[in-house]
Coordinates of C-alpha atoms and ligand atoms in Angstrom, one line a residue:
Chain A
X1 CA -28.8 14.1 6.5
X2 CA -27.4 14.2 3.0
X3 CA -27.7 11.3 0.6
X4 CA -24.9 8.8 0.4
X5 CA -23.2 8.9 -2.9
X6 CA -24.0 5.9 -5.2
X7 CA -21.3 4.0 -7.0
X8 CA -21.5 3.9 -10.8
X9 CA -24.0 1.4 -12.3
X10 CA -22.6 -2.1 -12.5
X11 CA -25.4 -3.6 -14.7
X12 CA -27.5 -1.8 -17.2
X13 CA -30.5 -3.1 -19.1
X14 CA -31.5 -1.6 -22.4
X15 CA -34.4 -2.7 -24.6
X16 CA -33.9 -2.2 -28.3
X17 CA -30.2 -2.1 -27.7
X18 CA -28.9 -3.5 -30.9
X19 CA -29.1 -0.4 -33.1
X20 CA -29.5 3.3 -33.0
X21 CA -29.9 5.2 -29.7
X22 CA -30.2 1.9 -27.7
X23 CA -26.9 0.7 -29.1
X24 CA -25.1 4.0 -28.2
X25 CA -26.6 3.8 -24.7
X26 CA -25.5 0.2 -24.2
X27 CA -22.0 0.9 -25.4
X28 CA -21.7 4.1 -23.2
X29 CA -22.6 2.1 -20.1
X30 CA -20.1 -0.6 -21.1
X31 CA -17.5 2.1 -21.6
X32 CA -18.3 3.3 -18.1
X33 CA -17.7 -0.1 -16.7
X34 CA -21.1 -1.7 -16.6
X35 CA -22.2 -5.1 -17.8
X36 CA -25.1 -4.8 -20.2
X37 CA -28.3 -6.7 -21.0
X38 CA -30.1 -5.8 -24.2
X39 CA -33.0 -7.0 -26.3
X40 CA -33.8 -6.5 -29.9
X41 CA -36.6 -7.4 -32.1
X42 CA -35.5 -9.4 -35.2
X43 CA -32.1 -8.4 -36.6
X44 CA -29.6 -10.8 -35.1
X45 CA -26.7 -9.6 -37.2
X46 CA -26.9 -6.1 -35.6
X47 CA -27.4 -7.6 -32.2
X48 CA -24.4 -9.9 -32.5
X49 CA -22.2 -7.0 -33.6
X50 CA -23.3 -4.8 -30.7
X51 CA -22.7 -7.7 -28.3
X52 CA -19.2 -8.2 -29.5
X53 CA -18.5 -4.5 -29.2
X54 CA -19.6 -4.7 -25.6
X55 CA -17.4 -7.7 -25.0
X56 CA -14.6 -5.8 -26.7
X57 CA -14.9 -3.3 -24.0
X58 CA -14.2 -6.0 -21.5
X59 CA -17.8 -6.2 -20.2
X60 CA -20.2 -9.1 -19.9
X61 CA -23.3 -9.1 -22.1
X62 CA -26.7 -10.9 -22.1
X63 CA -28.9 -10.4 -25.1
X64 CA -31.7 -12.0 -27.0
X65 CA -34.7 -11.2 -29.2
X66 CA -37.7 -10.0 -27.0
X67 CA -40.5 -8.0 -28.5
X68 CA -41.4 -5.0 -26.4
X69 CA -45.0 -5.4 -27.5
X70 CA -45.2 -8.7 -25.6
X71 CA -45.4 -7.6 -21.9
X72 CA -45.0 -11.1 -20.6
X73 CA -41.8 -11.7 -22.5
X74 CA -40.5 -8.2 -21.6
X75 CA -40.9 -9.2 -17.9
X76 CA -39.2 -12.5 -18.5
X77 CA -36.3 -10.8 -20.3
X78 CA -35.8 -8.6 -17.2
X79 CA -35.7 -11.7 -14.9
X80 CA -33.3 -13.5 -17.1
X81 CA -31.0 -10.5 -17.3
X82 CA -31.0 -10.0 -13.6
X83 CA -30.2 -13.6 -12.9
X84 CA -27.6 -13.8 -15.7
X85 CA -25.7 -10.6 -14.7
X86 CA -26.5 -10.8 -11.0
X87 CA -28.2 -7.5 -10.4
X88 CA -29.8 -4.5 -12.1
X89 CA -28.7 -0.9 -11.5
X90 CA -30.2 1.0 -14.5
X91 CA -33.0 0.2 -16.8
X92 CA -33.5 2.0 -20.1
X93 CA -36.7 1.0 -22.0
X94 CA -35.8 2.3 -25.4
X95 CA -37.2 -0.1 -27.9
X96 CA -39.4 1.7 -30.4
X97 CA -40.8 2.1 -33.8
X98 CA -42.2 5.3 -35.4
X99 CA -44.4 4.5 -38.5
X100 CA -45.9 7.2 -40.5
X101 CA -49.5 6.3 -39.7
X102 CA -51.0 9.8 -40.3
X103 CA -54.0 10.6 -38.2
X104 CA -57.0 9.9 -40.4
X105 CA -57.1 6.1 -40.7
X106 CA -55.4 4.7 -37.7
X107 CA -56.9 1.2 -37.3
X108 CA -57.5 -0.1 -33.8
X109 CA -54.9 -2.8 -34.4
X110 CA -52.3 -0.2 -35.2
X111 CA -53.2 1.7 -32.0
X112 CA -52.9 -1.5 -30.0
X113 CA -49.6 -2.5 -31.5
X114 CA -48.0 1.0 -31.1
X115 CA -49.3 1.5 -27.5
X116 CA -48.1 -2.0 -26.6
X117 CA -44.6 -1.4 -28.0
X118 CA -44.1 2.1 -26.8
X119 CA -46.1 2.3 -23.6
X120 CA -47.1 -1.0 -22.2
X121 CA -43.7 -2.6 -22.9
X122 CA -41.7 0.0 -21.1
X123 CA -44.2 -0.2 -18.1
X124 CA -43.8 -4.0 -18.0
X125 CA -40.0 -3.7 -18.2
X126 CA -39.9 -1.2 -15.3
X127 CA -42.5 -3.1 -13.3
X128 CA -40.5 -6.3 -13.6
X129 CA -37.2 -4.5 -12.7
X130 CA -38.6 -2.8 -9.7
X131 CA -37.6 -5.3 -7.0
X132 CA -34.1 -5.5 -8.4
X133 CA -33.8 -1.7 -8.6
X134 CA -35.1 -1.3 -5.0
X135 CA -32.3 -3.6 -3.9
X136 CA -29.6 -1.8 -5.9
X137 CA -30.9 1.8 -5.3
X138 CA -30.9 2.1 -9.1
X139 CA -32.7 4.2 -11.6
X140 CA -34.8 4.2 -14.7
X141 CA -34.3 6.3 -17.8
X142 CA -37.2 6.2 -20.2
X143 CA -36.9 7.2 -23.9
X144 CA -39.7 9.6 -24.8
X145 CA -39.5 12.1 -27.7
X146 CA -40.3 15.8 -28.3
X147 CA -43.2 14.3 -30.3
X148 CA -44.7 13.8 -26.8
X149 CA -45.3 17.5 -26.4
X150 CA -45.2 19.0 -29.9
X151 CA -47.7 18.3 -32.7
X152 CA -47.0 15.4 -35.0
X153 CA -50.2 14.5 -36.9
X154 CA -48.0 12.5 -39.4
X155 CA -47.5 9.9 -36.7
X156 CA -50.3 10.7 -34.3
X157 CA -50.4 7.4 -32.2
X158 CA -46.6 7.6 -31.8
X159 CA -46.8 11.1 -30.5
X160 CA -49.6 10.2 -28.1
X161 CA -47.6 7.2 -26.9
X162 CA -44.6 9.3 -26.3
X163 CA -46.7 11.8 -24.3
X164 CA -47.7 8.7 -22.3
X165 CA -44.0 7.9 -21.7
X166 CA -43.5 11.4 -20.2
X167 CA -46.4 10.7 -17.9
X168 CA -45.0 7.3 -17.0
X169 CA -41.8 8.9 -15.9
X170 CA -43.7 11.2 -13.6
X171 CA -46.1 8.7 -12.1
X172 CA -43.4 6.0 -11.7
X173 CA -41.0 8.5 -10.1
X174 CA -43.5 9.1 -7.4
X175 CA -44.5 5.5 -7.1
X176 CA -40.9 4.3 -6.7
X177 CA -39.5 7.1 -4.6
X178 CA -37.4 7.3 -2.5
X179 CA -35.4 4.2 -3.4
X180 CA -35.5 4.3 -7.2
X181 CA -35.3 7.4 -9.4
X182 CA -37.2 7.5 -12.7
X183 CA -36.4 10.1 -15.4
X184 CA -36.8 10.3 -19.2
X185 CA -35.0 11.9 -22.1
X186 CA -36.9 13.5 -25.0
X187 CA -34.8 13.5 -28.1
X188 CA -35.5 15.5 -31.3
X189 CA -34.3 14.4 -34.7
X190 CA -31.5 11.8 -34.3
X191 CA -29.7 10.1 -37.1
X192 CA -30.6 6.4 -36.8
X193 CA -32.3 3.7 -38.8
X194 CA -35.6 5.1 -37.7
X195 CA -34.9 8.4 -39.5
X196 CA -32.7 7.1 -42.3
X197 CA -35.1 7.9 -45.1
X198 CA -35.4 11.5 -43.9
X199 CA -31.7 11.8 -43.6
X200 CA -30.9 10.2 -46.9
X201 CA -33.2 12.7 -48.8
X202 CA -31.2 15.9 -49.1
X203 CA -34.3 18.0 -48.9
X204 CA -35.6 16.7 -45.7
X205 CA -32.1 16.4 -44.3
X206 CA -31.4 20.1 -44.8
X207 CA -35.0 21.1 -43.7
X208 CA -34.3 19.4 -40.4
X209 CA -30.9 21.0 -40.1
X210 CA -32.5 24.4 -40.6
X211 CA -35.3 23.8 -38.2
X212 CA -32.9 22.7 -35.4
X213 CA -31.4 25.8 -33.7
X214 CA -28.2 24.0 -33.1
X215 CA -27.9 23.5 -36.8
X216 CA -27.4 19.8 -37.0
X217 CA -29.1 16.4 -36.5
X218 CA -28.6 14.6 -33.2
X219 CA -26.3 11.6 -33.0
X220 CA -27.2 8.6 -30.9
X221 CA -24.2 9.5 -28.7
X222 CA -25.8 12.9 -27.8
X223 CA -28.8 11.1 -26.3
X224 CA -26.6 8.4 -24.7
X225 CA -24.6 11.1 -22.8
X226 CA -27.8 12.4 -21.3
X227 CA -29.0 8.9 -20.3
X228 CA -25.6 8.2 -18.7
X229 CA -25.8 11.5 -16.8
X230 CA -29.3 10.9 -15.5
X231 CA -28.3 7.4 -14.3
X232 CA -25.2 8.7 -12.6
X233 CA -24.5 9.7 -9.0
X234 CA -24.4 13.4 -10.2
X235 CA -28.1 13.1 -10.8
X236 CA -29.0 11.6 -7.4
X237 CA -31.5 14.5 -6.5
X238 CA -33.2 14.3 -9.9
X239 CA -36.4 12.3 -10.3
X240 CA -39.5 12.6 -12.4
X241 CA -37.7 14.8 -15.0
X242 CA -37.8 14.7 -18.7
X243 CA -34.6 16.0 -20.1
X244 CA -35.0 17.4 -23.6
X245 CA -32.1 16.6 -26.0
X246 CA -33.1 18.2 -29.3
X247 CA -30.7 20.8 -30.4
X248 CA -33.4 23.4 -29.5
X249 CA -35.9 22.0 -32.0
X250 CA -38.9 22.4 -29.6
X251 CA -38.1 25.9 -28.4
X252 CA -40.4 28.0 -30.6
X253 CA -40.3 30.0 -33.8
X254 CA -37.0 30.1 -35.4
X255 CA -37.8 31.6 -38.8
X256 CA -36.4 35.1 -38.8
X257 CA -36.9 37.5 -36.0
X258 CA -40.2 38.6 -34.4
X259 CA -40.2 42.3 -34.6
Chain B
X3 CA -17.8 12.5 -15.6
X4 CA -17.6 15.4 -18.0
X5 CA -14.2 16.8 -18.5
X6 CA -13.9 20.6 -18.6
X7 CA -10.1 20.9 -19.1
X8 CA -9.4 24.0 -21.1
X9 CA -12.8 25.6 -20.3
X10 CA -12.9 29.1 -18.9
X11 CA -16.1 29.6 -16.9
X12 CA -17.5 32.6 -14.9
X13 CA -19.8 31.6 -12.0
X14 CA -21.7 34.4 -10.5
X15 CA -22.6 34.1 -6.8
X16 CA -19.7 31.7 -6.6
X17 CA -18.8 32.7 -3.0
X18 CA -21.6 30.8 -1.3
X19 CA -24.3 28.1 -1.6
X20 CA -25.1 26.6 -5.0
X21 CA -22.7 28.9 -6.9
X22 CA -19.8 27.9 -4.6
X23 CA -20.5 24.2 -5.1
X24 CA -20.6 24.8 -8.9
X25 CA -17.3 26.7 -8.9
X26 CA -15.6 23.9 -6.9
X27 CA -17.1 21.2 -9.1
X28 CA -16.0 23.0 -12.3
X29 CA -12.5 23.5 -10.9
X30 CA -12.3 19.8 -10.0
X31 CA -13.3 19.0 -13.6
X32 CA -10.3 21.0 -14.8
X33 CA -12.0 24.3 -15.7
X34 CA -10.4 27.7 -15.1
X35 CA -13.0 29.5 -12.9
X36 CA -13.8 33.2 -12.5
X37 CA -15.5 33.2 -9.1
X38 CA -17.9 36.2 -8.7
X39 CA -19.2 37.5 -5.4
X40 CA -20.9 40.6 -4.2
X41 CA -19.5 41.4 -0.7
X42 CA -18.2 38.3 0.9
X43 CA -14.6 38.6 -0.3
X44 CA -13.2 36.1 2.2
X45 CA -15.7 33.4 1.1
X46 CA -14.8 34.0 -2.5
X47 CA -11.1 33.9 -1.7
X48 CA -11.6 30.5 0.1
X49 CA -13.3 29.1 -3.0
X50 CA -10.4 30.4 -5.2
X51 CA -7.9 28.9 -2.8
X52 CA -9.6 25.5 -2.9
X53 CA -9.8 25.4 -6.7
X54 CA -6.1 26.4 -7.0
X55 CA -5.2 23.7 -4.5
X56 CA -6.9 21.1 -6.7
X57 CA -4.6 22.2 -9.6
X58 CA -6.9 24.5 -11.6
X59 CA -6.8 28.3 -12.1
X60 CA -9.2 30.6 -10.3
X61 CA -9.6 34.3 -9.5
X62 CA -12.4 36.3 -7.8
X63 CA -14.4 39.2 -9.2
X64 CA -16.8 41.3 -7.4
X65 CA -19.9 43.3 -8.3
X66 CA -23.5 44.0 -7.3
X67 CA -25.3 42.4 -10.2
X68 CA -28.3 44.5 -9.5
X69 CA -26.2 47.5 -10.7
X70 CA -26.1 47.4 -14.5
X71 CA -22.8 49.1 -14.9
X72 CA -21.1 47.1 -12.2
X73 CA -22.4 43.8 -13.6
X74 CA -21.1 44.7 -17.1
X75 CA -17.7 45.8 -15.8
X76 CA -17.3 42.7 -13.7
X77 CA -18.1 40.4 -16.7
X78 CA -15.7 42.3 -18.9
X79 CA -13.0 42.0 -16.4
X80 CA -13.6 38.2 -16.1
X81 CA -13.8 37.9 -19.9
X82 CA -10.6 39.8 -20.4
X83 CA -8.7 37.7 -17.8
X84 CA -8.3 34.9 -20.4
X85 CA -9.6 36.7 -23.4
X86 CA -12.7 34.5 -23.7
X87 CA -15.4 32.7 -21.8
X88 CA -16.5 29.1 -22.6
X89 CA -19.1 29.1 -19.9
X90 CA -21.2 31.4 -17.8
X91 CA -23.2 30.3 -14.8
X92 CA -25.6 32.8 -13.2
X93 CA -26.1 31.7 -9.6
X94 CA -26.1 35.2 -8.0
X95 CA -29.6 35.7 -6.5
X96 CA -31.7 36.6 -3.6
X97 CA -34.9 35.3 -2.1
X98 CA -37.8 37.1 -0.3
X99 CA -41.0 35.5 0.6
X100 CA -43.4 38.2 1.6
X101 CA -47.2 38.0 1.3
X102 CA -48.9 40.1 -1.3
X103 CA -49.7 43.1 0.9
X104 CA -46.2 43.2 2.2
X105 CA -44.5 43.6 -1.1
X106 CA -43.1 47.1 -1.1
X107 CA -41.5 49.0 -3.9
X108 CA -38.0 48.2 -2.7
X109 CA -38.6 44.5 -2.4
X110 CA -39.9 44.4 -5.9
X111 CA -37.1 46.4 -7.4
X112 CA -34.4 44.5 -5.6
X113 CA -35.8 41.1 -6.7
X114 CA -36.2 42.0 -10.3
X115 CA -32.9 44.0 -10.5
X116 CA -30.9 41.2 -8.9
X117 CA -32.4 37.9 -10.2
X118 CA -33.9 38.9 -13.6
X119 CA -31.8 41.9 -14.8
X120 CA -28.7 40.7 -13.0
X121 CA -28.9 37.4 -15.0
X122 CA -29.8 39.2 -18.2
X123 CA -27.0 41.8 -18.0
X124 CA -24.5 39.1 -17.1
X125 CA -25.2 37.1 -20.2
X126 CA -25.5 40.2 -22.3
X127 CA -22.0 41.4 -21.3
X128 CA -20.6 37.9 -21.7
X129 CA -21.7 37.5 -25.2
X130 CA -18.6 38.9 -27.0
X131 CA -16.4 36.7 -24.9
X132 CA -18.6 33.6 -25.5
X133 CA -18.4 34.4 -29.2
X134 CA -14.7 33.7 -29.0
X135 CA -15.3 30.2 -27.8
X136 CA -15.9 27.0 -29.8
X137 CA -17.8 25.4 -26.9
X138 CA -19.8 28.3 -25.5
X139 CA -22.6 27.5 -23.0
X140 CA -24.6 29.4 -20.5
X141 CA -26.4 27.9 -17.5
X142 CA -28.9 30.1 -15.7
X143 CA -30.3 29.2 -12.3
X144 CA -34.1 29.1 -11.9
X145 CA -36.0 27.3 -9.2
X146 CA -38.8 24.8 -8.9
X147 CA -40.7 27.9 -8.0
X148 CA -40.2 29.2 -11.6
X149 CA -42.9 26.8 -12.8
X150 CA -44.7 25.5 -9.7
X151 CA -46.5 27.9 -7.4
X152 CA -46.2 28.3 -3.6
X153 CA -47.9 30.7 -1.2
X154 CA -45.8 33.8 -0.5
X155 CA -43.0 35.3 -2.5
X156 CA -44.8 35.9 -5.7
X157 CA -42.1 38.3 -7.0
X158 CA -39.4 35.6 -6.5
X159 CA -41.6 33.1 -8.4
X160 CA -42.2 35.6 -11.2
X161 CA -38.5 36.4 -11.4
X162 CA -37.6 32.7 -11.8
X163 CA -40.3 32.2 -14.4
X164 CA -38.7 35.2 -16.2
X165 CA -35.3 33.5 -16.0
X166 CA -36.8 30.3 -17.6
X167 CA -38.2 32.2 -20.5
X168 CA -35.0 34.2 -20.8
X169 CA -33.2 30.9 -21.1
X170 CA -35.5 29.8 -24.0
X171 CA -35.4 33.1 -25.8
X172 CA -31.6 33.4 -25.6
X173 CA -31.1 29.8 -26.5
X174 CA -32.9 30.6 -29.8
X175 CA -31.3 34.0 -30.3
X176 CA -27.8 32.8 -29.6
X177 CA -28.1 29.6 -31.6
X178 CA -26.3 27.9 -33.3
X179 CA -23.1 28.8 -31.5
X180 CA -24.0 29.4 -27.9
X181 CA -26.1 27.0 -25.9
X182 CA -28.3 28.3 -23.1
X183 CA -29.9 26.0 -20.5
X184 CA -31.2 26.3 -16.9
X185 CA -31.2 24.3 -13.8
X186 CA -34.3 24.5 -11.5
X187 CA -33.4 23.3 -8.0
X188 CA -35.9 22.4 -5.4
X189 CA -35.1 22.8 -1.7
X190 CA -31.3 23.0 -1.3
X191 CA -29.8 23.8 2.1
X192 CA -27.9 27.1 1.8
X193 CA -27.8 30.5 3.5
X194 CA -30.7 31.6 1.4
X195 CA -33.1 29.5 3.4
X196 CA -31.1 29.1 6.6
X197 CA -34.0 30.3 8.8
X198 CA -36.2 27.7 7.1
X199 CA -33.9 24.7 7.2
X200 CA -32.8 25.4 10.7
X201 CA -36.4 25.4 11.9
X202 CA -37.1 21.7 12.6
X203 CA -40.7 21.8 11.8
X204 CA -40.1 23.4 8.4
X205 CA -37.1 21.1 7.7
X206 CA -39.4 18.1 8.3
X207 CA -42.2 19.5 6.2
X208 CA -40.0 20.0 3.2
X209 CA -38.4 16.5 3.6
X210 CA -41.8 14.9 3.9
X211 CA -43.1 16.8 0.8
X212 CA -40.1 15.8 -1.3
X213 CA -40.5 12.4 -2.9
X214 CA -36.8 11.6 -2.2
X215 CA -37.7 12.4 1.4
X216 CA -34.9 14.9 2.1
X217 CA -33.4 18.3 1.3
X218 CA -30.8 18.6 -1.4
X219 CA -27.3 19.8 -1.0
X220 CA -25.5 22.4 -3.3
X221 CA -23.2 19.5 -4.3
X222 CA -26.2 17.8 -5.9
X223 CA -26.9 20.7 -8.2
X224 CA -23.3 21.2 -9.4
X225 CA -22.9 18.0 -11.5
X226 CA -25.9 19.0 -13.7
X227 CA -24.2 22.3 -14.4
X228 CA -21.0 20.5 -15.2
X229 CA -22.9 18.2 -17.6
X230 CA -24.7 21.1 -19.3
X231 CA -21.5 23.1 -19.8
X232 CA -19.6 20.1 -21.2
X233 CA -19.2 18.9 -24.8
X234 CA -21.4 15.9 -23.8
X235 CA -24.4 18.2 -23.8
X236 CA -23.5 19.7 -27.2
X237 CA -27.0 19.0 -28.5
X238 CA -28.8 20.3 -25.4
X239 CA -30.0 23.8 -25.6
X240 CA -33.1 25.7 -24.2
X241 CA -33.7 23.0 -21.6
X242 CA -34.8 23.6 -18.0
X243 CA -33.5 20.7 -15.9
X244 CA -35.3 20.3 -12.6
X245 CA -33.1 19.1 -9.6
X246 CA -35.7 18.9 -6.9
X247 CA -36.0 15.4 -5.5
X248 CA -39.4 15.1 -7.3
X249 CA -41.1 17.9 -5.4
X250 CA -42.5 19.2 -8.7
X251 CA -44.4 16.0 -9.3
X252 CA -47.6 16.9 -7.4
Ligands
NAP330 N1 -34.3 8.6 -34.0 C1 -35.0 9.6 -33.6 O1 -35.0 10.7 -34.2 C2 -35.7 9.5 -32.3 C3 -36.3 10.7 -31.8 C4 -37.0 10.6 -30.6 C5 -37.1 9.5 -29.9 N2 -36.6 8.3 -30.4 C6 -36.8 7.1 -29.7 O2 -35.6 6.4 -29.4 C7 -35.8 5.0 -29.3 C8 -34.8 4.3 -30.2 O3 -35.0 4.8 -31.6 P1 -33.9 4.7 -32.7 O4 -34.0 5.9 -33.5 O5 -32.6 4.3 -32.1 O6 -34.5 3.5 -33.5 P2 -33.8 2.4 -34.5 O7 -32.5 2.9 -35.0 O8 -34.8 2.0 -35.4 O9 -33.4 1.2 -33.5 C9 -34.5 0.6 -32.8 C10 -33.9 -0.5 -31.9 O10 -35.0 -1.0 -31.2 C11 -35.2 -2.4 -31.5 N3 -36.7 -2.6 -31.5 C12 -37.6 -2.1 -32.4 N4 -38.8 -2.5 -32.1 C13 -38.7 -3.4 -31.0 C14 -39.5 -4.2 -30.3 N5 -40.8 -4.2 -30.6 N6 -39.0 -5.0 -29.3 C15 -37.7 -5.0 -29.0 N7 -36.8 -4.2 -29.7 C16 -37.3 -3.4 -30.7 C17 -34.5 -2.6 -32.8 O11 -34.2 -4.0 -33.0 P3 -34.1 -4.7 -34.4 O12 -32.8 -4.2 -35.0 O13 -34.1 -6.1 -34.2 O14 -35.3 -4.2 -35.2 C18 -33.3 -1.7 -32.7 O15 -32.4 -2.2 -31.8 C19 -37.3 4.8 -29.7 O16 -38.0 4.7 -28.5 C20 -37.6 6.0 -30.5 O17 -39.0 6.3 -30.4 C21 -35.9 8.3 -31.6
NAP331 N1 -31.1 27.2 -2.0 C1 -32.2 26.8 -2.7 O1 -33.0 26.1 -2.1 C2 -32.5 27.3 -4.0 C3 -33.5 26.7 -4.7 C4 -33.8 27.1 -6.0 C5 -33.1 28.1 -6.6 N2 -32.1 28.7 -5.9 C6 -31.3 29.8 -6.6 O2 -29.9 29.5 -6.6 C7 -29.2 30.7 -6.6 C8 -28.1 30.7 -5.5 O3 -28.8 30.5 -4.3 P1 -28.1 30.0 -3.0 O4 -29.1 29.2 -2.3 O5 -26.8 29.5 -3.3 O6 -28.0 31.4 -2.2 P2 -26.9 31.9 -1.2 O7 -26.2 30.8 -0.4 O8 -27.5 33.0 -0.4 O9 -25.8 32.5 -2.1 C9 -26.1 33.7 -2.9 C10 -24.9 34.1 -3.7 O10 -25.3 35.2 -4.6 C11 -24.5 36.3 -4.4 N3 -25.3 37.5 -4.5 C12 -26.5 37.7 -3.9 N4 -27.0 39.0 -4.2 C13 -26.1 39.5 -5.1 C14 -26.0 40.7 -5.8 N5 -27.0 41.6 -5.7 N6 -25.0 40.9 -6.6 C15 -24.0 39.9 -6.8 N7 -24.1 38.8 -6.1 C16 -25.1 38.5 -5.3 C17 -23.9 36.1 -3.0 O11 -22.7 36.8 -2.9 P3 -22.0 37.2 -1.4 O12 -21.5 35.9 -0.9 O13 -20.9 38.2 -1.7 O14 -23.1 37.8 -0.6 C18 -23.7 34.6 -2.9 O15 -22.5 34.2 -3.6 C19 -30.2 31.8 -6.5 O16 -30.5 32.3 -7.8 C20 -31.4 31.1 -5.9 O17 -32.6 31.7 -6.2 C21 -31.7 28.3 -4.6

């Protein structure tokens, strides 16, 4: 009894889809023939531009501002997207922020805000999408980070939340099996608005190039390709996985040789 | 799906099972495929025939990868065929599942020679040919048993763990030019586990234990290998990708 092949996704939902990785994911789905729903937080100009790029690819788009930290609105956004575009085949909770909070003086409000945005929001999005995904036999691709398993005291709550996202992928994969697959990608250093300051400073830019075995920063399209693959029929026996997309950053010691 | 037109790829263990599905998938994606086998020449020839029928080039190469000299000579022959290799997939492998007290010297040697050293020598011999490619990538084949334990067959599980660490070590050593990744399949119906999947009780037990509620097929491993070899995975290296229907989750 082998699994029936699944047709390519017809409707994809991406949170934080106006810029950066989310934008690349949204456009990649559109290029592959899917209509796209995406949310953003507060920059309508970028959102309008992404929406017209999706339309330019001949696909329908539904988008509006919806703060991932507001679980109620995150769920409402999913419902609106499903009714507007008729169904949901793939959900990519991607919205995120990565402030340099350090570890010493992280106020409880900071914790609450980051965990709400990075962990509760994605959970609320997937939870609301579940009935639609069960109908379509769709899948979820969460956006974690290598910060979820390597040490990043500079942004301790972010790293802890991303560890939580990897955990979400595993628990939700079991909870939603066998109808819905749930996976994650864990990117390393990707050139987006989130990392612009580090990229613009030649010192940190080259330090990161050197610390990445592949010798370059990631581009949003590198991550989008992995998301598209995990959501495709080719990945139909993959669930609960976190696919690391980091140019080898998290592998181990790369300074010289151990002799 | 990822286009491999212009890629020259060696697939070890390409005559049967997972390697066969990979060879066919790569051929369908436009790759030129060197199909390796040990002794089943007719099976390898059939894979070659099907790839050629689809419009790609293919040729078979034989070797016992447990034999160092044979493995190296086979890889050299495959590399010299087109003068370079853009991809190497190491699917040649065996499985034994004896209990601790039944593991004899021969079992041990055959397992480590074939699965661990066979994989290692293949990549080692391929390196000069991969160096001539601008898109070089290696995909090794581990197993869910490389990181999750089961009762019986400890040497197989140790061999697969060794392949996973080999993947990470070589990803670092061969960076930045050559990418090295691994796929870790769960229960996939092939000859390797024929007695298991033909036993209705065992078949049902595996299906029940797998969150996706079924066994996988070799054709469900192949697309991941295709992705990992492609330019789309240009920033993916040192990764172990599980393809196991979720059986590793608990
Ligand atoms: N860049 C990296 O190196 C990297 C590495 C690993 C993981 N990641 C993860 O990848 C994801 C995307 O990051 P990125 O680098 O693409 O970031 P980015 O360039 O800063 O873009 C973030 C996107 O998310 C939206 N957004 C931010 N906060 C939101 C909220 N609370 N509710 C709804 N939308 C929100 C933004 O909308 P506005 O334009 O309206 O603000 C924007 O569309 C994040 O989860 C991040 O943690 C990034
Ligand atoms: N099936 C699964 O459930 C599963 C799960 C996880 C991992 N794997 C791994 O996937 C790989 C392929 O397994 P499979 O299920 O496809 O097995 P299979 O159907 O038994 O095929 C084994 C292949 O390896 C070749 N081979 C075996 N020993 C060799 C040797 N000493 N030298 C050269 N070639 C040799 C065989 O060549 P001939 O045809 O000439 O004999 C055949 O092409 C193995 O590494 C296995 O451990 C399989």
